[in-house]
Amino acid sequence: MPPTSPPQSPPADRHQIDSPYAVMRLCITMVLMVVGASGMYVIAVVLPYVQAHYYVDRGLASMPYTLTMLGVGVGGLLMGRMADRAGITRPLFLGGLCLGGGFIAASYAPDIWTFMAVHCLFIGLLGTSATFSPLVADTSLWFRKRRGIAVAVCASGNYLGGAIWPPIVQYFVDNYGWQETYRGLGLICILVMCPLALLMRTRPPAQDSSAASARPGGGPRPFGLAPGAAQLLLCVAGVACCVAMAMPQVHIVAYCGDLGYGPARGAQMLSLMLACGVVSRLVSGAICDRIGGLRTLLLGSMLQGLSLLLFIPFDSLASLYLISALFGLFQGGIVPSYAIIVREYFPAAEAGQRVGAVIMATMFGMALGGWVSGKIFDMTGSYHAAFANGIAWNLLNLAIALFLLTRVRSLHLRAA
């Protein structure tokens, strides 16, 4: 009889967790994040020009940013549900069309109200929203061994976009005007995002739901609380940290103009802040893999509060550059840590919805912080009170993180 060949094992599926395909997908995600981030950070650069163009006060000129962040938050939840049902390609393609079209439409807005509506609906709700929380949640499902650093790399694309876009936009605004700049940016968004969306058609692999249950404080009762209560606390923490975070990010350009340094200096500081935020997110991701998302949140909250405090007594040009860099280094890992916390303490099947809800809360915090800081400036004629307001919100975030960590430690001692 002819020798029989040994049975062949079925070929391994290359679309697996922690596979080279997952790494390649993460690289595409980074590019999508960078381009999508334009919807969040460009408005901070053009804020003084929009204020002058429409003859409005600082508080009203801050409203487009506020409404954009609200749109990104609500849209992230909607886009996340769409991705859960139909895959992430559809929301990404729609996001590219709406983000690009939104920039172009905003450049023709006849008044501040139309400008705000376009930012809220097209740039925020249907545009940038597709490239933040849905991509963070999607990335968390493609990695297990190094989930923290993978989510951090994904989220750092948002800050990398924040570092890249302000100086580029400032240059074109100075030379061609903010309206022409918006039109060119809109074309870039459409031409880059829509083709890349087609490369993201593969759905995430099936998930193991036992990991969260094995962790003390994880599973059906996260932190020993009802799931709704645990989610609510994380959402309040997300609002609080991002109200504080929004003060420098939204108003640093206008702040530098008020101090006499010029908006170009402020754009450079914003770029530096967000470039340091990229470093912070990568380092925080590695820290997450070692100490967990909750401790990383606590550490980031403490350091963010410290950097906000430094803005009050120091306002020289050199000190503002230094504090902007420190602020970026200290706060960059806060928002990605929420996605890690959700994956650590909630069932995997709920990851998309839970991450979307917390990210929506952080976007609401950014929206509220951007608006209220401008309003406080209009009332007081100074940003010092706005910085103090941010510090108060940061203390709330710190208290919630400490409370949750205390509960986890108590549950761990009981389990031991």
CSV table of C-alpha atoms in Angstrom, one decimal:
chain,number,residue,atom,x,y,z
A,1,MET,CA,0.0,0.0,0.0
A,2,PRO,CA,1.3,3.5,-0.8
A,3,PRO,CA,2.3,5.4,2.3
A,4,THR,CA,-0.4,7.7,3.6
A,5,SER,CA,0.4,11.3,4.1
A,6,PRO,CA,-0.1,12.7,7.6
A,7,PRO,CA,-3.3,14.6,8.1
A,8,GLN,CA,-3.0,18.3,7.2
A,9,SER,CA,-4.2,20.8,9.7
A,10,PRO,CA,-6.4,23.5,8.4
A,11,PRO,CA,-4.5,26.7,7.4
A,12,ALA,CA,-4.5,29.3,10.2
A,13,ASP,CA,-6.7,32.2,9.7
A,14,ARG,CA,-4.5,35.3,9.3
A,15,HIS,CA,-7.3,37.5,10.6
A,16,GLN,CA,-6.7,36.6,14.2
A,17,ILE,CA,-6.1,38.6,17.5
A,18,ASP,CA,-2.5,39.8,17.8
A,19,SER,CA,-1.8,38.7,14.2
A,20,PRO,CA,0.3,40.7,11.6
A,21,TYR,CA,-3.0,41.6,10.0
A,22,ALA,CA,-4.1,43.2,13.3
A,23,VAL,CA,-0.9,45.3,13.3
A,24,MET,CA,-1.5,46.3,9.7
A,25,ARG,CA,-5.0,47.3,10.6
A,26,LEU,CA,-3.7,49.4,13.4
A,27,CYS,CA,-1.5,51.3,11.0
A,28,ILE,CA,-4.5,52.1,8.8
A,29,THR,CA,-6.4,53.1,11.9
A,30,MET,CA,-3.7,55.6,12.8
A,31,VAL,CA,-4.0,57.3,9.5
A,32,LEU,CA,-7.8,57.5,9.8
A,33,MET,CA,-7.4,58.9,13.3
A,34,VAL,CA,-5.0,61.6,12.1
A,35,VAL,CA,-7.2,62.8,9.3
A,36,GLY,CA,-10.4,62.5,11.4
A,37,ALA,CA,-8.8,64.6,14.2
A,38,SER,CA,-8.9,67.6,11.9
A,39,GLY,CA,-12.6,68.1,12.9
A,40,MET,CA,-11.6,68.4,16.5
A,41,TYR,CA,-8.6,70.6,16.4
A,42,VAL,CA,-8.8,73.0,13.4
A,43,ILE,CA,-11.6,75.0,15.0
A,44,ALA,CA,-9.3,76.0,17.9
A,45,VAL,CA,-6.9,77.5,15.3
A,46,VAL,CA,-9.5,79.5,13.4
A,47,LEU,CA,-11.4,80.6,16.5
A,48,PRO,CA,-10.0,84.2,16.5
A,49,TYR,CA,-10.6,84.5,12.8
A,50,VAL,CA,-14.2,83.2,13.0
A,51,GLN,CA,-14.8,85.6,15.9
A,52,ALA,CA,-13.6,88.5,13.8
A,53,HIS,CA,-15.3,87.4,10.6
A,54,TYR,CA,-18.8,87.1,12.2
A,55,TYR,CA,-18.4,89.9,14.7
A,56,VAL,CA,-19.3,87.8,17.8
A,57,ASP,CA,-17.9,87.6,21.4
A,58,ARG,CA,-15.5,84.9,22.6
A,59,GLY,CA,-18.2,82.7,24.2
A,60,LEU,CA,-20.3,82.6,21.0
A,61,ALA,CA,-17.1,82.0,18.9
A,62,SER,CA,-16.4,79.0,21.1
A,63,MET,CA,-19.8,77.4,20.4
A,64,PRO,CA,-18.8,75.7,17.1
A,65,TYR,CA,-16.1,73.8,19.0
A,66,THR,CA,-18.6,72.9,21.8
A,67,LEU,CA,-21.3,71.7,19.3
A,68,THR,CA,-18.6,69.8,17.4
A,69,MET,CA,-17.6,67.9,20.5
A,70,LEU,CA,-21.2,67.2,21.4
A,71,GLY,CA,-21.7,65.8,17.9
A,72,VAL,CA,-18.6,63.7,18.1
A,73,GLY,CA,-19.8,62.3,21.4
A,74,VAL,CA,-23.3,61.4,20.3
A,75,GLY,CA,-22.2,60.4,16.9
A,76,GLY,CA,-19.6,58.0,18.4
A,77,LEU,CA,-22.3,56.1,20.1
A,78,LEU,CA,-24.4,55.9,16.9
A,79,MET,CA,-21.4,55.1,14.7
A,80,GLY,CA,-20.4,52.4,17.2
A,81,ARG,CA,-23.8,50.7,16.9
A,82,MET,CA,-23.6,50.9,13.2
A,83,ALA,CA,-20.2,49.3,13.3
A,84,ASP,CA,-21.4,46.5,15.6
A,85,ARG,CA,-24.2,45.7,13.1
A,86,ALA,CA,-22.6,46.3,9.7
A,87,GLY,CA,-18.9,46.5,10.3
A,88,ILE,CA,-16.7,49.6,10.6
A,89,THR,CA,-16.3,50.3,6.9
A,90,ARG,CA,-19.7,51.8,6.5
A,91,PRO,CA,-19.4,54.4,9.3
A,92,LEU,CA,-15.8,55.3,8.2
A,93,PHE,CA,-16.9,55.8,4.6
A,94,LEU,CA,-19.8,57.9,5.6
A,95,GLY,CA,-17.6,59.8,8.0
A,96,GLY,CA,-15.1,60.7,5.3
A,97,LEU,CA,-17.8,62.1,3.1
A,98,CYS,CA,-19.5,64.1,5.8
A,99,LEU,CA,-16.3,65.4,7.4
A,100,GLY,CA,-14.9,66.6,4.1
A,101,GLY,CA,-18.3,68.0,2.9
A,102,GLY,CA,-18.7,69.7,6.3
A,103,PHE,CA,-15.5,71.6,6.0
A,104,ILE,CA,-16.4,72.8,2.5
A,105,ALA,CA,-20.0,73.7,3.6
A,106,ALA,CA,-18.7,75.6,6.6
A,107,SER,CA,-16.4,77.8,4.5
A,108,TYR,CA,-19.6,79.1,2.7
A,109,ALA,CA,-21.6,79.7,5.9
A,110,PRO,CA,-23.2,83.1,5.8
A,111,ASP,CA,-23.5,83.6,9.6
A,112,ILE,CA,-22.2,82.1,12.8
A,113,TRP,CA,-25.4,80.0,13.3
A,114,THR,CA,-25.0,78.2,10.0
A,115,PHE,CA,-21.3,77.7,10.8
A,116,MET,CA,-22.3,76.1,14.1
A,117,ALA,CA,-24.9,73.9,12.6
A,118,VAL,CA,-22.5,72.5,10.0
A,119,HIS,CA,-19.9,71.9,12.6
A,120,CYS,CA,-22.3,70.0,14.9
A,121,LEU,CA,-24.1,67.9,12.3
A,122,PHE,CA,-21.5,67.2,9.5
A,123,ILE,CA,-18.1,67.7,11.1
A,124,GLY,CA,-19.0,66.3,14.5
A,125,LEU,CA,-22.1,64.0,14.5
A,126,LEU,CA,-21.4,62.3,11.1
A,127,GLY,CA,-17.7,63.0,10.5
A,128,THR,CA,-15.1,62.9,13.2
A,129,SER,CA,-17.3,60.7,15.3
A,130,ALA,CA,-16.6,57.8,13.0
A,131,THR,CA,-12.9,57.9,13.6
A,132,PHE,CA,-12.7,58.1,17.4
A,133,SER,CA,-14.7,55.8,19.7
A,134,PRO,CA,-15.6,53.2,17.0
A,135,LEU,CA,-11.9,52.8,16.1
A,136,VAL,CA,-10.8,52.7,19.7
A,137,ALA,CA,-13.4,50.0,20.4
A,138,ASP,CA,-12.5,48.1,17.2
A,139,THR,CA,-8.8,48.1,18.1
A,140,SER,CA,-9.4,46.8,21.6
A,141,LEU,CA,-11.1,43.7,20.0
A,142,TRP,CA,-8.0,42.9,17.8
A,143,PHE,CA,-5.4,42.7,20.6
A,144,ARG,CA,-5.1,40.8,23.8
A,145,LYS,CA,-1.5,40.5,24.9
A,146,ARG,CA,-0.6,44.2,24.3
A,147,ARG,CA,-4.1,45.7,24.4
A,148,GLY,CA,-3.1,48.7,26.4
A,149,ILE,CA,-0.3,49.8,24.0
A,150,ALA,CA,-2.5,49.0,20.9
A,151,VAL,CA,-5.3,51.2,22.1
A,152,ALA,CA,-2.8,53.9,23.0
A,153,VAL,CA,-1.3,53.8,19.5
A,154,CYS,CA,-4.8,54.0,18.1
A,155,ALA,CA,-5.8,56.9,20.3
A,156,SER,CA,-2.4,58.7,19.8
A,157,GLY,CA,-3.5,59.1,16.1
A,158,ASN,CA,-6.0,61.6,17.4
A,159,TYR,CA,-3.3,63.6,19.2
A,160,LEU,CA,-0.9,63.2,16.3
A,161,GLY,CA,-3.5,64.9,14.1
A,162,GLY,CA,-3.7,67.6,16.7
A,163,ALA,CA,0.0,68.1,16.5
A,164,ILE,CA,0.1,68.1,12.7
A,165,TRP,CA,-2.9,70.1,11.8
A,166,PRO,CA,-2.6,73.4,13.8
A,167,PRO,CA,0.7,74.7,12.3
A,168,ILE,CA,-0.4,73.5,8.8
A,169,VAL,CA,-3.7,75.2,9.1
A,170,GLN,CA,-2.2,78.3,10.6
A,171,TYR,CA,0.2,78.7,7.7
A,172,PHE,CA,-2.6,78.4,5.1
A,173,VAL,CA,-5.0,80.6,7.1
A,174,ASP,CA,-2.3,83.3,7.2
A,175,ASN,CA,-1.6,83.0,3.5
A,176,TYR,CA,-4.9,82.1,1.9
A,177,GLY,CA,-7.6,82.8,4.6
A,178,TRP,CA,-9.6,80.4,6.8
A,179,GLN,CA,-12.3,79.8,4.2
A,180,GLU,CA,-9.9,78.6,1.4
A,181,THR,CA,-8.1,76.5,4.0
A,182,TYR,CA,-11.4,74.8,5.0
A,183,ARG,CA,-12.1,73.9,1.4
A,184,GLY,CA,-8.7,72.3,0.8
A,185,LEU,CA,-9.0,70.4,4.1
A,186,GLY,CA,-12.4,69.1,3.1
A,187,LEU,CA,-11.0,67.6,-0.2
A,188,ILE,CA,-8.1,65.9,1.7
A,189,CYS,CA,-10.6,64.2,4.2
A,190,ILE,CA,-12.7,62.8,1.4
A,191,LEU,CA,-9.7,61.6,-0.8
A,192,VAL,CA,-7.9,59.9,2.1
A,193,MET,CA,-10.6,58.5,4.4
A,194,CYS,CA,-13.0,57.0,1.9
A,195,PRO,CA,-10.5,54.7,0.2
A,196,LEU,CA,-8.9,53.6,3.5
A,197,ALA,CA,-12.4,52.7,4.8
A,198,LEU,CA,-12.6,50.0,2.2
A,199,LEU,CA,-9.5,48.3,3.7
A,200,MET,CA,-11.3,47.8,7.1
A,201,ARG,CA,-14.0,45.3,5.9
A,202,THR,CA,-12.9,42.3,8.0
A,203,ARG,CA,-14.9,41.9,11.2
A,204,PRO,CA,-13.2,41.3,14.6
A,205,PRO,CA,-12.6,37.7,15.7
A,206,ALA,CA,-14.9,36.1,18.3
A,207,GLN,CA,-14.1,37.2,21.8
A,208,ASP,CA,-13.4,35.3,25.1
A,209,SER,CA,-15.8,36.7,27.7
A,210,SER,CA,-14.1,35.0,30.7
A,211,ALA,CA,-11.3,37.5,31.1
A,212,ALA,CA,-13.3,40.3,32.7
A,213,SER,CA,-15.0,37.8,35.1
A,214,ALA,CA,-11.7,36.5,36.3
A,215,ARG,CA,-10.5,39.9,37.5
A,216,PRO,CA,-11.6,41.0,41.0
A,217,GLY,CA,-14.3,43.6,40.5
A,218,GLY,CA,-14.9,42.5,36.9
A,219,GLY,CA,-17.8,40.7,35.3
A,220,PRO,CA,-21.5,41.1,35.9
A,221,ARG,CA,-21.0,43.6,38.7
A,222,PRO,CA,-18.1,45.9,37.7
A,223,PHE,CA,-16.3,47.3,40.8
A,224,GLY,CA,-18.9,45.5,42.9
A,225,LEU,CA,-21.6,47.9,41.5
A,226,ALA,CA,-24.6,47.5,39.3
A,227,PRO,CA,-23.5,47.8,35.7
A,228,GLY,CA,-25.5,51.0,35.2
A,229,ALA,CA,-24.0,52.6,38.3
A,230,ALA,CA,-20.5,51.7,37.2
A,231,GLN,CA,-21.1,53.0,33.7
A,232,LEU,CA,-22.5,56.3,35.2
A,233,LEU,CA,-19.4,56.8,37.4
A,234,LEU,CA,-17.1,56.3,34.5
A,235,CYS,CA,-19.1,58.7,32.4
A,236,VAL,CA,-19.1,61.4,35.1
A,237,ALA,CA,-15.3,60.9,35.4
A,238,GLY,CA,-15.0,61.3,31.6
A,239,VAL,CA,-17.0,64.6,31.7
A,240,ALA,CA,-14.9,65.9,34.6
A,241,CYS,CA,-11.4,65.2,33.2
A,242,CYS,CA,-12.3,66.6,29.8
A,243,VAL,CA,-13.8,69.8,31.1
A,244,ALA,CA,-10.4,70.4,32.6
A,245,MET,CA,-8.6,69.2,29.5
A,246,ALA,CA,-10.5,71.5,27.2
A,247,MET,CA,-9.4,74.7,28.8
A,248,PRO,CA,-5.8,74.8,27.4
A,249,GLN,CA,-6.6,72.8,24.2
A,250,VAL,CA,-9.4,75.1,23.0
A,251,HIS,CA,-8.2,78.5,24.3
A,252,ILE,CA,-4.4,78.4,24.2
A,253,VAL,CA,-4.4,80.1,20.7
A,254,ALA,CA,-6.8,82.9,21.9
A,255,TYR,CA,-5.0,83.1,25.2
A,256,CYS,CA,-1.7,83.8,23.5
A,257,GLY,CA,-3.3,86.5,21.3
A,258,ASP,CA,-4.7,88.2,24.4
A,259,LEU,CA,-1.3,88.2,26.1
A,260,GLY,CA,0.2,89.8,23.0
A,261,TYR,CA,2.2,86.9,21.7
A,262,GLY,CA,0.0,86.4,18.6
A,263,PRO,CA,-2.2,83.4,17.5
A,264,ALA,CA,0.7,81.8,15.6
A,265,ARG,CA,2.6,81.3,18.9
A,266,GLY,CA,-0.6,79.8,20.4
A,267,ALA,CA,-0.9,77.4,17.4
A,268,GLN,CA,2.7,76.3,18.0
A,269,MET,CA,1.9,75.6,21.7
A,270,LEU,CA,-1.2,73.6,20.8
A,271,SER,CA,0.9,71.6,18.3
A,272,LEU,CA,3.5,71.0,21.0
A,273,MET,CA,0.9,70.1,23.6
A,274,LEU,CA,-0.7,67.5,21.3
A,275,ALA,CA,2.7,66.1,20.1
A,276,CYS,CA,3.6,65.5,23.7
A,277,GLY,CA,0.2,64.0,24.1
A,278,VAL,CA,1.2,61.4,21.5
A,279,VAL,CA,4.2,60.4,23.6
A,280,SER,CA,2.0,60.4,26.7
A,281,ARG,CA,-0.5,58.1,25.2
A,282,LEU,CA,2.1,55.6,24.1
A,283,VAL,CA,3.8,55.6,27.5
A,284,SER,CA,0.5,55.4,29.2
A,285,GLY,CA,-0.5,52.4,27.1
A,286,ALA,CA,2.7,50.5,28.2
A,287,ILE,CA,1.8,51.5,31.8
A,288,CYS,CA,-1.7,50.2,31.3
A,289,ASP,CA,-0.4,46.8,30.4
A,290,ARG,CA,1.6,46.7,33.6
A,291,ILE,CA,-0.7,48.4,36.3
A,292,GLY,CA,-4.1,48.4,34.6
A,293,GLY,CA,-6.4,51.1,33.3
A,294,LEU,CA,-7.7,52.3,36.6
A,295,ARG,CA,-4.4,53.1,38.2
A,296,THR,CA,-3.3,54.7,34.9
A,297,LEU,CA,-6.4,56.9,35.0
A,298,LEU,CA,-5.6,57.9,38.6
A,299,LEU,CA,-2.0,58.8,37.7
A,300,GLY,CA,-3.0,60.8,34.7
A,301,SER,CA,-5.6,62.7,36.6
A,302,MET,CA,-3.2,63.7,39.3
A,303,LEU,CA,-0.6,65.0,36.8
A,304,GLN,CA,-3.1,66.8,34.7
A,305,GLY,CA,-4.3,68.8,37.7
A,306,LEU,CA,-0.8,69.7,38.6
A,307,SER,CA,-0.1,71.0,35.1
A,308,LEU,CA,-3.3,73.1,35.0
A,309,LEU,CA,-2.3,74.7,38.3
A,310,LEU,CA,0.9,75.9,36.7
A,311,PHE,CA,-0.9,77.9,34.1
A,312,ILE,CA,-2.2,80.3,36.7
A,313,PRO,CA,1.0,81.9,38.1
A,314,PHE,CA,3.1,81.6,34.9
A,315,ASP,CA,2.3,83.4,31.7
A,316,SER,CA,5.6,84.3,30.1
A,317,LEU,CA,6.2,83.0,26.6
A,318,ALA,CA,8.9,80.5,27.6
A,319,SER,CA,6.9,79.2,30.6
A,320,LEU,CA,3.8,78.8,28.4
A,321,TYR,CA,5.7,76.6,26.0
A,322,LEU,CA,7.1,74.5,28.8
A,323,ILE,CA,3.7,74.2,30.6
A,324,SER,CA,2.0,73.3,27.3
A,325,ALA,CA,4.5,70.5,26.8
A,326,LEU,CA,4.0,69.3,30.4
A,327,PHE,CA,0.2,69.4,30.0
A,328,GLY,CA,0.5,67.2,26.9
A,329,LEU,CA,2.8,64.7,28.6
A,330,PHE,CA,0.6,64.5,31.7
A,331,GLN,CA,-2.9,64.2,30.2
A,332,GLY,CA,-2.5,62.3,27.0
A,333,GLY,CA,-3.2,58.8,28.5
A,334,ILE,CA,-6.4,59.7,30.4
A,335,VAL,CA,-9.0,59.1,27.7
A,336,PRO,CA,-7.5,55.8,26.3
A,337,SER,CA,-7.5,54.4,29.9
A,338,TYR,CA,-11.3,54.4,29.9
A,339,ALA,CA,-11.3,51.9,27.0
A,340,ILE,CA,-8.9,49.7,28.9
A,341,ILE,CA,-11.0,50.0,32.1
A,342,VAL,CA,-14.1,48.9,30.2
A,343,ARG,CA,-12.3,45.9,28.6
A,344,GLU,CA,-10.9,44.9,32.1
A,345,TYR,CA,-14.1,45.2,34.1
A,346,PHE,CA,-17.1,44.8,31.7
A,347,PRO,CA,-18.0,41.7,29.6
A,348,ALA,CA,-16.3,41.7,26.1
A,349,ALA,CA,-19.7,41.5,24.3
A,350,GLU,CA,-20.5,45.0,25.7
A,351,ALA,CA,-17.2,46.7,24.8
A,352,GLY,CA,-18.4,48.7,21.8
A,353,GLN,CA,-21.4,50.1,23.5
A,354,ARG,CA,-19.7,50.8,26.8
A,355,VAL,CA,-16.6,52.4,25.3
A,356,GLY,CA,-18.8,54.5,23.0
A,357,ALA,CA,-20.8,55.7,26.1
A,358,VAL,CA,-17.7,56.8,28.0
A,359,ILE,CA,-16.1,58.4,25.0
A,360,MET,CA,-19.4,60.3,24.4
A,361,ALA,CA,-19.1,61.6,28.0
A,362,THR,CA,-15.5,62.7,27.4
A,363,MET,CA,-16.6,64.6,24.2
A,364,PHE,CA,-19.4,66.2,26.2
A,365,GLY,CA,-16.8,67.3,28.7
A,366,MET,CA,-14.6,68.8,26.0
A,367,ALA,CA,-17.7,70.6,24.6
A,368,LEU,CA,-18.7,71.9,28.0
A,369,GLY,CA,-15.2,72.9,28.9
A,370,GLY,CA,-14.6,74.7,25.7
A,371,TRP,CA,-17.8,76.7,26.0
A,372,VAL,CA,-17.7,77.5,29.7
A,373,SER,CA,-14.1,78.6,29.5
A,374,GLY,CA,-15.0,81.2,26.9
A,375,LYS,CA,-18.0,82.3,28.9
A,376,ILE,CA,-15.9,82.7,32.0
A,377,PHE,CA,-13.5,84.8,30.0
A,378,ASP,CA,-16.3,87.0,28.8
A,379,MET,CA,-17.5,87.5,32.4
A,380,THR,CA,-14.2,88.1,34.0
A,381,GLY,CA,-11.9,89.4,31.2
A,382,SER,CA,-9.3,86.9,32.2
A,383,TYR,CA,-8.5,83.2,31.8
A,384,HIS,CA,-7.4,82.7,35.4
A,385,ALA,CA,-10.9,81.9,36.6
A,386,ALA,CA,-11.3,79.5,33.7
A,387,PHE,CA,-8.1,77.6,34.7
A,388,ALA,CA,-9.4,77.4,38.3
A,389,ASN,CA,-12.7,76.0,37.0
A,390,GLY,CA,-10.8,73.3,35.2
A,391,ILE,CA,-8.9,72.4,38.3
A,392,ALA,CA,-12.1,71.9,40.3
A,393,TRP,CA,-13.5,69.5,37.6
A,394,ASN,CA,-10.2,67.7,37.6
A,395,LEU,CA,-10.5,67.1,41.4
A,396,LEU,CA,-13.9,65.4,40.7
A,397,ASN,CA,-12.3,63.1,38.2
A,398,LEU,CA,-9.5,62.3,40.7
A,399,ALA,CA,-12.1,61.5,43.4
A,400,ILE,CA,-14.0,59.0,41.2
A,401,ALA,CA,-10.9,57.2,40.1
A,402,LEU,CA,-9.7,56.9,43.7
A,403,PHE,CA,-13.2,55.6,44.8
A,404,LEU,CA,-13.2,52.9,42.1
A,405,LEU,CA,-9.7,51.8,42.9
A,406,THR,CA,-10.5,51.6,46.6
A,407,ARG,CA,-13.5,49.4,45.8
A,408,VAL,CA,-11.4,47.1,43.6
A,409,ARG,CA,-8.8,46.7,46.3
A,410,SER,CA,-11.5,45.9,48.9
A,411,LEU,CA,-13.0,43.2,46.5
A,412,HIS,CA,-9.5,41.8,45.9
A,413,LEU,CA,-8.9,41.5,49.7
A,414,ARG,CA,-12.2,39.7,50.1
A,415,ALA,CA,-11.4,37.3,47.3
A,416,ALA,CA,-8.0,36.5,48.8
